[in-house]
Amino acid sequence: MMFQRVLPAVRKTGFQNVRSLSYTAPLKDMKFLIHEVHNFPKHYEGLKATGGENATPDMIDAILDESAKFTENVLAPLTVIGDQVGCKYVDPHTTITPPGFKEAYTQFCEGGWQGLPYPEKWGGQGLPSSMSIFQSDMSCTANWAWTMYPGLSKGAINTIVSHGTDELKAKYLERMISGEFTGTMCLTEPHCGSDLGLVNTRAESNGDGTYKINGTKIFISCGDHDMTENIIHCVLARLPGAPAGTKGISLFAVPKKKVADDGAIGALNGVNIDRIENKMGCHGSSTCQINFEDAEGVLIGTENKGMNHMFTFINTSRLGTAMQGIAAAEKSYQHSLPYAKERVSMRALSGTKNPEKPADFIINHPGVRKLLLLQKAIAEGGRSMIYECAMIADRMVEAEFSGDAKKAAEMDDKMGFLTPILKGFLTETGIMAAQAGIQTWGGHGFIKENFQEQILRDVRIAALWEGTTQIQGLDLLGRKILLNKLKPINSHCAETRAKLWDVITTTDGATRSRAMGLMKKVVEWQWNTFKLAKGAMSDRESVGVAAVDYLMYSGYITLACHYVYMEAVASKALASGSTLQDKAFYEAKIQMSEFVYEELLPHTLHHEKCMFTPTKSIMQMKNEDFSFDYTRD
C-alpha cells in the first residue's frame, strides 16, 4: 500500500478491468512450452554435470509458481514508480534508485534467485541455466528496468566464470552470485559507438598484477546505484603497445570500491559517475557515463583477447534483450486486451454483437483483432524461440563443465547463429507489438496516465543496445553465415526440416499442410542465402543492403515454425481426449498458428524482395547530395 500514493489515478473511462501496468505471469503458456513442446524434464535428464537431476518436474513448477508470486506482487507494482520517479544522481559515487527497488532487490537475493543457475561451490542453487531464463521471462515482463540490475550481473558472473583466474573467482564470484555485489559491462566510449575497435581507454600495469585504468565509458546500464555496496565493472581497455583495432583490446575487472585479499571492502577506486542519462524510457535503470581515473583493475583472461572474452557477456545480454521484446509484447497484450473487451465503438460489420450497448466492443472489429493477435503471437512464439535457445545454452554449459570442448564449440556455434535472429527480430517485433497496443487503445494509448505508452518507451531501446538491428543483421549474414561458408544456415535448415518432417508424418489436416508449406519455405530460405552469398562475391556492399531484411525474413520463418511445433503438440493433445479441461487452450494454439501462417509469414515476401534490392539504388547518390539546405528561387 505504501506505493499507491505515487501512482496517479487512472482516467475514469469506465473500463473496470484496466489496471495500471499490473502483470499476471503466463504460467499456463510457460508450462505448456516447458513440459509439452520442448520437454525440458527429459532434456534435464541428460545434464549430469550441471544440476539436471535437481530440475524435476515438481521443482520446475515450484520455481515457476514462486517466481510468479514475486514478480506479480513485488516487481510489477514498481514499474510505473520507476518510470515516474527514475534514478537520482547525487554525486560521482552516489546514485539513488526509485522507491522500492532496493527492497525488491533484497527480497530477490534472499530468495536465492540470482544464484539459481550457478554451482553450489560458489553459493548457487546448482540448477541448469535455463531455469534462470524462465525466471527472467517473468521478471522482465513485470519490471524490465528493475530486472536490468541483476541481469547485467549475470553477464559479469558468466564472464568471470568463463575467463577469470581462480583468484579472481574466489574474490568476487560468491558475493556476485549471492547478489551482495552487482556487475556491469563497460564497452563503448563517446567517440566510437558500436565500433569497439576505436576504444582508447588505457590500462597500465602497476607491477603487482593489478592495472591502472583511465578513460571514459558511456551508456553503462546500471553503472551506479544504491542497491549493493559494491559494483564490479567489466571494462575494455588497451595495454601499451597493443595492436590497433579489436585485436588490441583487453578486459579488466574494476570494482567501484577496492576489495582486499581477505574480502574486506576498502576505499573508493577512481570510478567516478559523471552523469546519468535522461532517457526516453527505462527510467528506473541508471544509464551512466563513467570516468575511470587511475582506477585499479585486474586482467580477465588473456591480454589483447578482451573482445573474445567480452562476447560471453555480450551474448548473455543479447539473449536477455531478446527477452525484452517478448516482455513488451506480453505486457502490451495483457494491458490492451481488457480495454478491447470493454471499449465500445461502432457496430461490427457483420451485424450487432452487443445489442445491450450503444455500440459493439472493439474486440469484434477485425482490425483490432489483428492488433491483439500480433501482440499475442510475438509474446508466445518468441517465448518458444528463446526457450529453444535456452536448451542449447544448457548443453553448451554442460559440455564445458564436462570437458567436452568439441560439443561446447558445436553448441556455441548454434547459439551464435540463433542469437542475432532472436535479438534483432524479437526486439523489432516487440516494438511492433507495443505500438499495436497503443493503437488498440487509440487516443487513450497516447495518454501517460493510462500507462500503455510506457511499454513502447521502455522497449524502444531494445533494438539499439547490444548492437542495433543493422549490426545484428550483419553479424548473422556476414560474420556467422558467409564467413563460415554457409555451414550454419545449412546445418540449421537441415535440423528444421527434420523437425517439420516429424510434424508432417505425425499429424494430418491443416497442421500437416502448414508444416509442408513451411518445409518449402525453409528450402527457399537456404536457396536465398546461397544467392546472397553468390552476389556478395562480386558486390560486398550487397551484404549491407540485405542484412536487416534477411534477419527479419529469417525471424518470421522461425516464428512460424515454432507455432507449427506448438500446433502439433496441441493437435495431438486434443486427439488423445485426455486433457479436455484444456480444450480451449489447445484450440487457441492451433488458431494462433493459423494466424501466424496466414498473416505474419507473408511478411517474408516483402523482406525477400528487399534482400535483393540492387546496391546501386542505395549507394549511387553522392554524400553531398544528402542535403536539407535547399536553395529557393
XYZ file of C-alpha atoms in Angstrom, residues 310-609:
300
model
C 33.558 -9.907 -23.639
C 31.373 -11.810 -26.112
C 30.493 -14.130 -23.226
C 28.912 -11.071 -21.605
C 27.515 -9.659 -24.852
C 25.759 -12.904 -25.806
C 24.239 -13.160 -22.333
C 22.939 -9.613 -22.737
C 21.675 -10.194 -26.288
C 19.553 -13.134 -25.176
C 18.286 -11.010 -22.292
C 17.492 -8.178 -24.685
C 15.572 -10.577 -26.925
C 13.565 -11.351 -23.798
C 12.745 -7.646 -23.570
C 10.994 -7.932 -26.939
C 8.641 -10.685 -25.835
C 8.208 -8.986 -22.452
C 6.907 -5.863 -24.193
C 4.553 -7.951 -26.324
C 3.250 -9.868 -23.297
C 2.747 -6.763 -21.183
C 1.165 -4.843 -24.053
C -1.240 -7.710 -24.722
C -2.162 -8.056 -21.057
C -2.838 -4.318 -20.843
C -4.676 -3.773 -24.130
C -6.859 -6.910 -24.125
C -9.102 -5.800 -21.207
C -9.531 -2.424 -22.874
C -10.552 -4.040 -26.166
C -13.154 -6.096 -24.318
C -14.713 -3.057 -22.620
C -14.328 -0.193 -25.068
C -17.340 0.240 -27.357
C -17.131 1.902 -30.765
C -19.295 1.412 -33.864
C -21.172 -1.710 -34.838
C -19.459 -4.797 -36.179
C -19.546 -5.060 -39.972
C -21.198 -8.465 -39.791
C -24.011 -7.217 -37.556
C -24.668 -6.163 -33.973
C -22.726 -8.166 -31.378
C -23.688 -6.339 -28.182
C -27.278 -5.172 -28.548
C -27.431 -4.050 -24.919
C -24.712 -1.484 -25.659
C -24.865 1.658 -27.838
C -22.019 0.171 -29.898
C -20.052 -3.077 -30.043
C -16.889 -3.856 -28.124
C -13.893 -3.073 -30.320
C -12.568 -6.631 -29.979
C -15.272 -7.550 -32.507
C -13.596 -5.474 -35.240
C -11.083 -7.382 -37.442
C -8.607 -4.505 -37.394
C -8.427 -4.532 -33.606
C -8.227 -8.313 -33.544
C -5.193 -8.157 -35.824
C -3.522 -5.840 -33.325
C -4.264 -8.162 -30.415
C -3.237 -11.298 -32.277
C 0.059 -9.704 -33.292
C 0.898 -8.972 -29.654
C -0.071 -12.475 -28.566
C 1.869 -14.078 -31.435
C 5.128 -12.299 -30.639
C 4.824 -12.966 -26.901
C 4.056 -16.678 -27.158
C 6.004 -17.529 -30.308
C 9.008 -15.513 -29.179
C 8.923 -17.271 -25.829
C 9.218 -20.617 -27.592
C 12.146 -19.332 -29.658
C 14.001 -18.188 -26.541
C 13.283 -21.401 -24.639
C 14.751 -23.429 -27.510
C 17.894 -21.300 -27.344
C 17.981 -21.794 -23.566
C 18.173 -25.564 -24.116
C 21.166 -25.077 -26.411
C 22.814 -22.890 -23.760
C 22.243 -25.668 -21.212
C 24.007 -28.156 -23.474
C 26.891 -25.756 -24.059
C 27.438 -25.211 -20.316
C 27.113 -28.954 -19.701
C 29.794 -29.658 -22.295
C 32.088 -27.013 -20.798
C 31.738 -28.471 -17.291
C 32.224 -31.987 -18.671
C 35.373 -31.016 -20.557
C 33.869 -31.799 -23.968
C 35.381 -28.920 -25.950
C 34.083 -30.184 -29.295
C 30.480 -30.354 -28.078
C 30.785 -26.976 -26.378
C 32.025 -25.413 -29.628
C 29.167 -27.034 -31.558
C 26.570 -25.627 -29.169
C 28.304 -22.247 -29.172
C 28.029 -22.170 -32.969
C 24.306 -22.922 -32.744
C 23.868 -20.155 -30.197
C 25.922 -17.840 -32.360
C 23.609 -18.405 -35.310
C 20.342 -18.040 -33.381
C 21.297 -15.142 -31.112
C 21.213 -12.329 -33.727
C 17.873 -13.626 -35.042
C 16.366 -13.634 -31.574
C 17.884 -10.326 -30.555
C 17.145 -8.486 -33.799
C 13.789 -9.980 -34.773
C 12.198 -10.178 -31.332
C 13.160 -6.643 -30.350
C 11.845 -5.203 -33.621
C 8.593 -7.164 -33.381
C 8.378 -6.377 -29.663
C 8.343 -2.707 -30.663
C 5.665 -3.506 -33.243
C 3.621 -5.219 -30.530
C 3.946 -2.231 -28.185
C 2.830 0.061 -30.995
C -0.093 -2.273 -31.654
C -1.077 -1.957 -28.003
C -1.183 1.829 -28.267
C -3.189 1.541 -31.482
C -5.663 -0.747 -29.700
C -6.185 1.918 -27.054
C -6.444 4.640 -29.687
C -6.106 8.161 -28.276
C -6.198 6.804 -24.713
C -2.984 4.894 -25.504
C -1.167 8.169 -26.067
C -2.099 9.457 -22.603
C 0.529 8.792 -19.938
C -1.867 8.112 -17.104
C -3.185 5.028 -18.915
C 0.392 3.610 -18.922
C 0.233 1.928 -22.329
C 2.746 4.332 -23.865
C 5.361 3.450 -21.244
C 5.663 -0.029 -22.735
C 6.738 1.421 -26.071
C 9.145 3.899 -24.486
C 10.760 1.169 -22.409
C 11.175 -1.340 -25.248
C 12.396 1.104 -27.910
C 15.974 0.842 -26.639
C 15.950 -2.941 -27.127
C 16.601 -2.672 -30.868
C 19.565 -0.372 -30.196
C 21.642 -1.666 -27.327
C 23.849 -4.753 -27.543
C 24.158 -3.903 -31.233
C 21.486 -2.278 -33.391
C 19.337 -4.359 -35.708
C 21.659 -3.404 -38.564
C 24.607 -4.821 -36.619
C 22.645 -7.981 -35.779
C 21.839 -8.436 -39.470
C 25.481 -8.017 -40.482
C 26.527 -10.395 -37.711
C 24.047 -13.026 -38.889
C 24.536 -12.822 -42.637
C 28.128 -11.632 -42.870
C 30.009 -12.903 -39.855
C 28.073 -16.038 -38.935
C 26.958 -17.342 -42.354
C 29.155 -16.008 -45.163
C 32.459 -16.105 -43.295
C 31.662 -19.715 -42.346
C 30.868 -20.623 -45.964
C 27.131 -21.196 -45.328
C 27.722 -24.000 -42.826
C 25.485 -22.503 -40.066
C 22.469 -21.936 -42.329
C 22.834 -25.337 -43.974
C 23.029 -27.056 -40.601
C 20.119 -25.099 -39.136
C 17.851 -25.645 -42.129
C 18.608 -29.373 -42.115
C 17.594 -29.592 -38.442
C 14.472 -27.509 -39.054
C 13.408 -29.702 -41.979
C 13.815 -32.761 -39.749
C 11.522 -31.218 -37.114
C 8.954 -30.252 -39.738
C 9.112 -33.714 -41.261
C 8.276 -35.151 -37.850
C 5.178 -32.912 -37.764
C 4.218 -33.903 -41.303
C 4.451 -37.621 -40.547
C 2.620 -37.498 -37.208
C -0.241 -35.084 -37.908
C -2.871 -34.541 -40.551
C -5.212 -31.873 -41.878
C -4.324 -28.200 -41.581
C -1.400 -28.854 -39.244
C 0.251 -31.141 -41.761
C -0.483 -28.692 -44.574
C 1.141 -25.797 -42.732
C 4.190 -27.905 -41.901
C 4.548 -28.794 -45.577
C 4.288 -25.131 -46.540
C 6.996 -24.277 -44.048
C 9.174 -27.099 -45.351
C 9.137 -25.334 -48.744
C 9.822 -22.010 -47.009
C 12.900 -23.412 -45.271
C 14.257 -24.717 -48.584
C 13.641 -21.243 -50.017
C 15.497 -19.713 -47.045
C 18.533 -21.832 -47.776
C 18.387 -21.096 -51.514
C 18.076 -17.341 -50.983
C 21.079 -17.447 -48.669
C 23.074 -19.135 -51.421
C 22.023 -16.447 -53.912
C 23.055 -13.693 -51.489
C 26.416 -15.386 -50.950
C 26.977 -15.645 -54.689
C 26.113 -11.966 -55.202
C 28.426 -10.906 -52.372
C 31.406 -12.408 -54.184
C 31.286 -9.564 -56.714
C 29.420 -6.935 -54.636
C 30.406 -6.773 -50.984
C 28.042 -3.863 -50.301
C 25.123 -6.160 -51.131
C 25.574 -7.785 -47.713
C 24.833 -4.479 -46.007
C 21.856 -3.895 -48.294
C 20.376 -7.308 -47.486
C 21.301 -7.722 -43.816
C 18.267 -6.364 -41.937
C 15.712 -7.769 -44.364
C 17.473 -11.126 -44.259
C 17.327 -11.108 -40.463
C 13.610 -10.264 -40.381
C 12.911 -12.825 -43.122
C 14.719 -15.440 -41.014
C 12.781 -14.373 -37.931
C 9.335 -14.713 -39.484
C 10.145 -18.195 -40.797
C 11.472 -19.198 -37.361
C 8.388 -17.801 -35.612
C 6.031 -19.699 -37.927
C 7.984 -22.927 -37.425
C 7.692 -22.628 -33.660
C 3.957 -22.116 -33.951
C 3.639 -25.268 -36.051
C 5.604 -27.159 -33.389
C 3.155 -25.880 -30.780
C 0.207 -26.627 -33.038
C 1.348 -30.224 -33.489
C 1.530 -30.768 -29.724
C -1.882 -29.153 -29.222
C -3.456 -31.232 -32.024
C -2.161 -34.475 -30.540
C -3.386 -33.477 -27.076
C -6.861 -32.775 -28.428
C -6.882 -36.037 -30.388
C -5.976 -38.008 -27.275
C -9.027 -36.700 -25.456
C -7.156 -36.884 -22.155
C -6.992 -33.132 -21.497
C -10.492 -31.899 -22.206
C -10.240 -29.354 -19.401
C -7.622 -27.566 -21.514
C -9.560 -27.883 -24.768
C -9.912 -24.116 -25.277
C -6.196 -23.556 -24.581
C -5.103 -26.115 -27.181
C -7.627 -24.895 -29.723
C -6.291 -21.369 -29.291
C -2.757 -22.606 -30.056
C -3.964 -24.072 -33.336
C -5.857 -20.899 -34.203
C -2.812 -18.779 -33.385
C -0.656 -20.949 -35.631
C -3.084 -20.357 -38.474
C -2.958 -16.600 -37.854
C 0.843 -16.545 -37.879
C 0.979 -18.656 -41.049
C -1.623 -16.601 -42.924
C -0.935 -13.085 -41.578
C 2.675 -12.862 -40.376
C 4.592 -15.359 -42.509
C 3.708 -13.395 -45.702
C 5.940 -10.604 -44.374
C 8.747 -12.754 -45.760
C 7.626 -11.839 -49.282
C 8.410 -8.182 -48.673
C 11.719 -8.889 -46.962
C 12.720 -11.365 -49.660
C 12.169 -8.720 -52.324
